[in-house]
């Protein structure tokens, strides 16, 4: 499995390099296709995409959920983009510089227009970022842009962002939803209705949206990346029942599905005319067991370590996740540049766990959401083999999370899947800092806290990576979370569809795919 | 007759109030917080508290029910927590799909059941009668969703002649709509066919034994005329009654069928809203379902009264 993922990642890297060459920053009218082989894609055709749910809104200033991101990413371009290795790449800004730790200068691409004809320029960027920063906007991303002091247009194609304090994650933030640029003209005309009538600069233009039924996009004939997109139309259909979604794929009613649930992977693999592939894990994706250090006997680090050692991660990945993932040894995925490659894998060692407990009998309650009952059942057997009696308490996600923040648990099974942000600050500060948004107990050590804060202010990625590696090493010793596995992004599509890549942020890039023979 | 209808409408009011109150209370006992669903699993308790406050979820249950009811009186069913779309709009969009599904299924069931009953009545206990009994038992005992999934396997996956899911508006594309609704409608109709065929058969056999029929037979009327003209009409009272009940069941079946076939009707809206804990949407859909069932039972009685004048007298007489 690991070999396969590396292989896919290597292809993705080649594609990325080819794309960078083809796309060219000079605006020289490149016509080369951004595919690995250099083959030019075929124009035309309609693609039907099956999603798990419908977007709640198509306004990128509000978190529209996983499905919403799949659609908005086709309508809007971001100021910056992220390569599969987590490196920041040009987007609507073709270059940028950081003259000092609290200034970011963006140089915008020339000649880009929004779908409604409004020119994309520095004023549009100021409008967009100020809109999110406005306390009355209700934007989900206010916190992400909070360190910004001011955004000014210094000339029509240059924007200067000044910060109140050094804030390293900013570039990654501008490569995600907060960096999606909307047309100021369209938004001014109807701010409330924008979520149903989005206007961006992206490869596709909204044609029709019928909530819970379909969202239809058509080709942007004036897209700034010449020759792209290949498809004439894209139809997104929400299909909440996973079996129906996969049946639709196999029967040809949809051409691509965003995600194949584990129990249906075998069926998809064996289906003729359908391609199934596993991509890299999301930067921050992990299924893990949080352990409450305030709840005896988990106040003893040895008990926490014993639990982590007792978990048979390989079996969980193979039997429960049906191979769509890799065993985890830290709270960040191998696709992130902050991943610490020197941490050893956590060996499955029930005997070692038993020894660590020194003959004590441990009884625990394990709180489990519906998604992870099977994972919990394997863990329960694993713990029993190490002399730990765990009872499974099933509850809905809301109750589970409320218990987590109320410190009303011993151990739980949880996941983190929704963070697409490539910068590791979000997940690592979140899990390990005293005031981290994912740290339910607020437990940390002064050294971890100091390193996390320092990493926020450094702008050099190598320096930051070193700090995060140390954080992960110290966190490993504390064992507040037992990482179980990093679920991988998978995807399935009809074999007529070419050029599909699976990226670590799991967002589809439909500008570069094409239908063969259609 | 008008007075009868008005009285029936007045009787619906307490049923409606009771049903909506029971559902409102039940929803509040349900685990899962709408604010949490809205914000995602990663929101902090502080963020959840802010949203709960904004949505008015911390008010006492009865206060919230009263303000919801006051809205209903004004024709306002509330709005979705997530998208702020008025529930009335969401229901209005989904209702035609569900009504189309349930009515089409009822029509298909009747079209299949009546001829089957007629054939089996011509020779009770004969080969055809026996065969139809077996078929109707099978069609009734296999639940809708099994029919639906089997049809998908055969017609969508193996033969690839009909779509496995999705909805096409009959206004925009009548042929596409017929294709997209064929499998769900048939899946819903089949379990009703057996029930209605058996009821129609029993009612016609009974009618055939009546003295009037024996008299008609003695007068030398042909068996087919006897059956189609004299037996079918009185027997249809029983068929209409059972069709009214079946329609209510079919409305219930739409919940499963719309989910399996991804049709954007009330049933799918209901499940989607349950997953999101969209209390007002659930409440709104339930209200519409309740009203639809109440009206279908009223319509059944009125149709029957128009078929059989004896019933009309009884209805109006009962109304005073």
XYZ file of N, CA and C in Angstrom, chain B residues 32 46 55 65 69 105 122 145 162 188 193-194 199 214 237 249-250 261 266 280-281:
63
model
N -28.323 14.942 19.481
C -27.778 15.661 18.320
C -28.287 17.084 18.320
N -18.108 27.135 22.784
C -18.461 28.562 22.757
C -19.159 28.915 21.442
N -30.262 30.807 17.010
C -31.379 30.024 16.481
C -32.533 29.920 17.482
N -42.589 25.893 20.517
C -43.713 25.296 19.791
C -44.775 26.360 19.512
N -46.130 27.541 15.964
C -47.545 27.420 15.614
C -48.104 28.767 15.148
N -47.833 5.833 -8.802
C -47.782 4.467 -8.279
C -49.192 3.942 -8.057
N -63.914 -14.283 -13.107
C -64.682 -15.019 -14.118
C -64.694 -16.510 -13.831
N -38.564 -1.395 -1.009
C -37.147 -1.114 -1.253
C -36.446 -2.316 -1.876
N -32.503 1.814 -18.035
C -33.139 2.904 -17.286
C -32.157 3.446 -16.257
N -42.916 1.011 -6.091
C -43.931 1.398 -5.115
C -45.268 0.744 -5.430
N -50.451 -3.634 -5.640
C -51.229 -4.391 -6.627
C -51.920 -5.581 -5.973
N -51.149 -6.359 -5.239
C -51.702 -7.557 -4.623
C -52.855 -7.240 -3.705
N -58.711 -7.309 -2.747
C -59.913 -6.616 -2.260
C -60.960 -6.545 -3.378
N -78.325 -12.153 -9.191
C -78.945 -13.418 -9.599
C -80.142 -13.143 -10.510
N -66.458 0.620 -4.616
C -66.451 1.312 -3.319
C -65.360 0.729 -2.429
N -50.101 4.833 2.534
C -48.909 3.983 2.622
C -47.870 4.389 1.584
N -48.373 4.692 0.368
C -47.459 5.069 -0.718
C -46.701 6.345 -0.369
N -33.549 6.134 -4.842
C -33.412 6.618 -6.213
C -32.971 8.090 -6.288
N -40.330 15.046 -0.861
C -40.482 15.288 0.577
C -39.766 14.230 1.406
N -37.187 22.584 11.919
C -38.323 23.228 11.254
C -38.654 22.552 9.926
N -37.620 22.085 9.242
C -37.873 21.416 7.961
C -38.590 20.085 8.220
